[in-house]
Amino acid sequence: MSGAVVVDGPGEHRVVAHEPAEPGPGEARVRVHAVGICGSDREVYQGNRPEGYVRYPLTPGHEWSGTVDAVGDGVPAGLIGRKVVGEGFRNCQVCDRCHAGETTLCTAGYEETGFTQPGAMAATLVLPARLLHVLPDDADLSAAALLEPAACVAAAALKAEARPGERVAVVGTGTLGMFAVQFLAAHSPAELLVVGTRDDREALSRRFGATDFRLRSGPLPSDIDVVIETAGSASAARTAASLLRRGGRLVLTGIPAPGADGLDPTDLVVRQLEVRTVFGAAPDAWAHAVRAFGAGLLDPLPLVTHEVALDRFAEAIEWVGSGDPKVGKVLLRP
């Protein structure tokens, strides 16, 4: 029997029988291969997601991969049988931000797969076909399930505008940080520094292209051209800014808890630092991530440490928040 996870409210979930829905006009149905768990899924389960950014009861799952098995009216039949991933933000397509391509800033209000709309922790997922990105026929779907976080980092890489020969750095060594290393390595930097809190991440950082690795507790440089911050800890933004040369560029992706250390506006002005931020991934970032994956420039599989059945949802959620260094990316297999 195929199933689906339903989170009724904080700390309450069921695994229920799943009946595939028929796609409506403009929609496609995807047979889910794998779905990743991230910290925001844990927030949904624990009830820590900010108001307006979750709607219970809910089937979670915004990081996923699968194969199209049905399409609705107005959708090309050629999509059937194709391997795909999909954007999560359900943008309106008609507001000024959507017309500018900034779909994550849609003024019609926040709607996202796995948070306010049914997600992929189920045997199948129905969503607007316009959100799909087609993968190569030989794509590894377990690896592709990580393309959602990769797309978020692709957005940061695009905003960073790193140029060949620049000295670049990444603050944070989780999934996002390791993708940031790979994206920046593709720009042929003169130096690629990774700054983290766990020395056990050095080998993986270097495998992905880092030329230097340092712990945040040790001495750090202050002459880096571009920094992408992915840690989301209370002091990560300040650490990232401190690495930059005068006139350097900083891209923030982490969302720390309230009360985090803020950036010093005097320091920003006097050193003329450029600060940019990322929330989610717009279509251009998704396209960038999918292209890089198809070209072999992204290698998500080393980040996956666990693949388990859907009915082990609660156990998997605990792994994600355990702090165990042996737990990397956890995938559920519907």
mmCIF file of C-alpha atoms in Angstrom, residues 4-160:
data_model
loop_
_atom_site.group_PDB
_atom_site.id
_atom_site.type_symbol
_atom_site.label_atom_id
_atom_site.label_comp_id
_atom_site.label_asym_id
_atom_site.label_seq_id
_atom_site.Cartn_x
_atom_site.Cartn_y
_atom_site.Cartn_z
ATOM 1 C CA ALA A 4 1.690 9.630 2.789
ATOM 2 C CA VAL A 5 2.848 11.475 5.888
ATOM 3 C CA VAL A 6 0.336 13.893 7.375
ATOM 4 C CA VAL A 7 1.421 16.292 10.135
ATOM 5 C CA ASP A 8 -1.776 17.278 11.932
ATOM 6 C CA GLY A 9 -0.040 19.775 14.183
ATOM 7 C CA PRO A 10 3.165 20.214 16.160
ATOM 8 C CA GLY A 11 4.442 16.799 17.228
ATOM 9 C CA GLU A 12 1.484 14.955 15.727
ATOM 10 C CA HIS A 13 1.715 12.891 12.567
ATOM 11 C CA ARG A 14 0.156 9.921 10.800
ATOM 12 C CA VAL A 15 1.156 7.720 7.877
ATOM 13 C CA VAL A 16 -2.039 7.293 5.875
ATOM 14 C CA ALA A 17 -3.079 5.452 2.742
ATOM 15 C CA HIS A 18 -2.412 7.504 -0.361
ATOM 16 C CA GLU A 19 -4.725 7.672 -3.364
ATOM 17 C CA PRO A 20 -3.058 9.382 -6.348
ATOM 18 C CA ALA A 21 -4.989 12.463 -7.461
ATOM 19 C CA GLU A 22 -5.685 13.233 -11.102
ATOM 20 C CA PRO A 23 -3.837 16.299 -12.390
ATOM 21 C CA GLY A 24 -6.052 19.200 -13.404
ATOM 22 C CA PRO A 25 -5.518 21.656 -16.263
ATOM 23 C CA GLY A 26 -1.919 22.865 -16.338
ATOM 24 C CA GLU A 27 -0.842 20.295 -13.739
ATOM 25 C CA ALA A 28 1.382 17.228 -13.713
ATOM 26 C CA ARG A 29 1.523 14.254 -11.389
ATOM 27 C CA VAL A 30 4.919 13.007 -10.271
ATOM 28 C CA ARG A 31 5.712 9.575 -8.881
ATOM 29 C CA VAL A 32 8.050 10.544 -6.040
ATOM 30 C CA HIS A 33 11.388 8.734 -5.923
ATOM 31 C CA ALA A 34 12.941 10.408 -2.875
ATOM 32 C CA VAL A 35 12.272 13.354 -0.608
ATOM 33 C CA GLY A 36 14.828 15.078 1.591
ATOM 34 C CA ILE A 37 14.392 16.294 5.153
ATOM 35 C CA CYS A 38 15.835 19.652 6.171
ATOM 36 C CA GLY A 39 15.701 21.879 9.213
ATOM 37 C CA SER A 40 12.533 23.611 8.023
ATOM 38 C CA ASP A 41 10.709 20.246 7.961
ATOM 39 C CA ARG A 42 11.781 19.782 11.561
ATOM 40 C CA GLU A 43 10.372 23.254 12.313
ATOM 41 C CA VAL A 44 7.054 22.172 10.792
ATOM 42 C CA TYR A 45 6.964 19.044 12.943
ATOM 43 C CA GLN A 46 7.979 20.850 16.133
ATOM 44 C CA GLY A 47 5.732 23.864 15.542
ATOM 45 C CA ASN A 48 8.584 26.370 15.253
ATOM 46 C CA ARG A 49 7.785 27.538 11.731
ATOM 47 C CA PRO A 50 6.806 31.247 11.727
ATOM 48 C CA GLU A 51 3.096 32.013 11.495
ATOM 49 C CA GLY A 52 1.925 32.244 7.914
ATOM 50 C CA TYR A 53 4.657 29.916 6.660
ATOM 51 C CA VAL A 54 2.904 26.630 7.478
ATOM 52 C CA ARG A 55 -0.683 25.417 7.302
ATOM 53 C CA TYR A 56 -1.801 22.293 9.176
ATOM 54 C CA PRO A 57 -2.774 19.544 8.521
ATOM 55 C CA LEU A 58 -0.009 19.122 6.003
ATOM 56 C CA THR A 59 1.948 16.593 3.984
ATOM 57 C CA PRO A 60 5.519 17.955 4.171
ATOM 58 C CA GLY A 61 8.250 17.575 1.588
ATOM 59 C CA HIS A 62 9.778 20.348 -0.527
ATOM 60 C CA GLU A 63 13.056 18.652 -1.524
ATOM 61 C CA TRP A 64 12.205 15.860 -3.942
ATOM 62 C CA SER A 65 12.770 14.086 -7.223
ATOM 63 C CA GLY A 66 10.586 11.804 -9.289
ATOM 64 C CA THR A 67 9.123 10.824 -12.636
ATOM 65 C CA VAL A 68 6.072 12.345 -14.312
ATOM 66 C CA ASP A 69 3.350 9.707 -14.703
ATOM 67 C CA ALA A 70 0.329 11.811 -15.740
ATOM 68 C CA VAL A 71 -0.468 15.293 -17.027
ATOM 69 C CA GLY A 72 -3.578 17.437 -17.195
ATOM 70 C CA ASP A 73 -5.079 19.404 -20.051
ATOM 71 C CA GLY A 74 -2.745 21.905 -21.631
ATOM 72 C CA VAL A 75 0.438 20.106 -20.557
ATOM 73 C CA PRO A 76 2.640 18.433 -23.194
ATOM 74 C CA ALA A 77 2.235 14.657 -23.121
ATOM 75 C CA GLY A 78 5.964 14.390 -23.766
ATOM 76 C CA LEU A 79 6.558 15.115 -20.082
ATOM 77 C CA ILE A 80 5.201 11.687 -19.144
ATOM 78 C CA GLY A 81 8.076 9.400 -18.221
ATOM 79 C CA ARG A 82 10.591 12.225 -17.754
ATOM 80 C CA LYS A 83 12.669 12.545 -14.602
ATOM 81 C CA VAL A 84 12.016 15.869 -12.894
ATOM 82 C CA VAL A 85 12.476 18.122 -9.895
ATOM 83 C CA GLY A 86 10.260 21.095 -9.127
ATOM 84 C CA GLU A 87 10.171 24.576 -7.684
ATOM 85 C CA GLY A 88 8.346 24.984 -4.409
ATOM 86 C CA PHE A 89 7.069 28.563 -4.469
ATOM 87 C CA ARG A 90 3.537 28.751 -5.903
ATOM 88 C CA ASN A 91 3.889 32.258 -7.298
ATOM 89 C CA CYS A 92 0.990 34.134 -8.930
ATOM 90 C CA GLN A 93 2.902 35.023 -12.150
ATOM 91 C CA VAL A 94 1.068 38.345 -12.531
ATOM 92 C CA CYS A 95 2.404 40.687 -9.819
ATOM 93 C CA ASP A 96 5.303 43.055 -10.490
ATOM 94 C CA ARG A 97 7.829 40.877 -8.628
ATOM 95 C CA CYS A 98 6.824 37.789 -10.587
ATOM 96 C CA HIS A 99 7.109 39.714 -13.863
ATOM 97 C CA ALA A 100 10.600 40.769 -12.790
ATOM 98 C CA GLY A 101 11.514 37.105 -12.285
ATOM 99 C CA GLU A 102 11.650 37.474 -8.498
ATOM 100 C CA THR A 103 9.048 34.785 -7.864
ATOM 101 C CA THR A 104 10.134 34.162 -4.265
ATOM 102 C CA LEU A 105 9.005 37.735 -3.532
ATOM 103 C CA CYS A 106 5.526 37.261 -5.011
ATOM 104 C CA THR A 107 3.235 39.917 -3.543
ATOM 105 C CA ALA A 108 0.171 37.668 -3.693
ATOM 106 C CA GLY A 109 1.308 35.985 -0.478
ATOM 107 C CA TYR A 110 3.416 33.025 0.535
ATOM 108 C CA GLU A 111 2.449 29.596 -0.795
ATOM 109 C CA GLU A 112 4.976 26.759 -1.011
ATOM 110 C CA THR A 113 4.914 23.020 -1.617
ATOM 111 C CA GLY A 114 5.406 21.142 1.625
ATOM 112 C CA PHE A 115 4.511 24.079 3.871
ATOM 113 C CA THR A 116 1.159 25.512 2.834
ATOM 114 C CA GLN A 117 0.490 23.155 -0.091
ATOM 115 C CA PRO A 118 0.724 19.325 -0.107
ATOM 116 C CA GLY A 119 4.323 18.145 -0.307
ATOM 117 C CA ALA A 120 6.244 15.146 -1.553
ATOM 118 C CA MET A 121 6.234 12.879 1.506
ATOM 119 C CA ALA A 122 3.760 10.753 -0.387
ATOM 120 C CA ALA A 123 3.789 8.275 -3.246
ATOM 121 C CA THR A 124 2.746 10.967 -5.725
ATOM 122 C CA LEU A 125 2.671 14.754 -5.912
ATOM 123 C CA VAL A 126 0.462 16.943 -8.097
ATOM 124 C CA LEU A 127 1.716 20.439 -8.888
ATOM 125 C CA PRO A 128 1.634 23.054 -11.672
ATOM 126 C CA ALA A 129 3.654 21.698 -14.594
ATOM 127 C CA ARG A 130 5.258 25.136 -15.076
ATOM 128 C CA LEU A 131 7.250 24.502 -11.884
ATOM 129 C CA LEU A 132 8.955 21.365 -13.213
ATOM 130 C CA HIS A 133 12.555 21.164 -14.379
ATOM 131 C CA VAL A 134 13.371 18.187 -16.582
ATOM 132 C CA LEU A 135 16.509 16.177 -15.806
ATOM 133 C CA PRO A 136 18.719 14.123 -18.111
ATOM 134 C CA ASP A 137 17.388 10.624 -18.754
ATOM 135 C CA ASP A 138 20.347 9.073 -16.921
ATOM 136 C CA ALA A 139 20.038 11.303 -13.846
ATOM 137 C CA ASP A 140 20.410 9.662 -10.438
ATOM 138 C CA LEU A 141 17.129 10.507 -8.730
ATOM 139 C CA SER A 142 18.497 10.035 -5.219
ATOM 140 C CA ALA A 143 21.123 12.673 -5.963
ATOM 141 C CA ALA A 144 18.550 14.884 -7.707
ATOM 142 C CA ALA A 145 16.404 14.991 -4.559
ATOM 143 C CA LEU A 146 18.967 17.477 -3.226
ATOM 144 C CA LEU A 147 18.520 19.941 -6.064
ATOM 145 C CA GLU A 148 16.126 22.129 -4.040
ATOM 146 C CA PRO A 149 18.825 23.181 -1.537
ATOM 147 C CA ALA A 150 21.254 23.316 -4.448
ATOM 148 C CA ALA A 151 18.929 25.768 -6.215
ATOM 149 C CA CYS A 152 18.865 28.004 -3.136
ATOM 150 C CA VAL A 153 22.660 28.069 -3.168
ATOM 151 C CA ALA A 154 22.623 28.633 -6.931
ATOM 152 C CA ALA A 155 20.648 31.809 -6.194
ATOM 153 C CA ALA A 156 23.395 32.863 -3.787
ATOM 154 C CA ALA A 157 26.112 32.034 -6.314
ATOM 155 C CA LEU A 158 24.380 34.139 -8.970
ATOM 156 C CA LYS A 159 24.112 37.073 -6.561
ATOM 157 C CA ALA A 160 27.736 36.676 -5.481
#
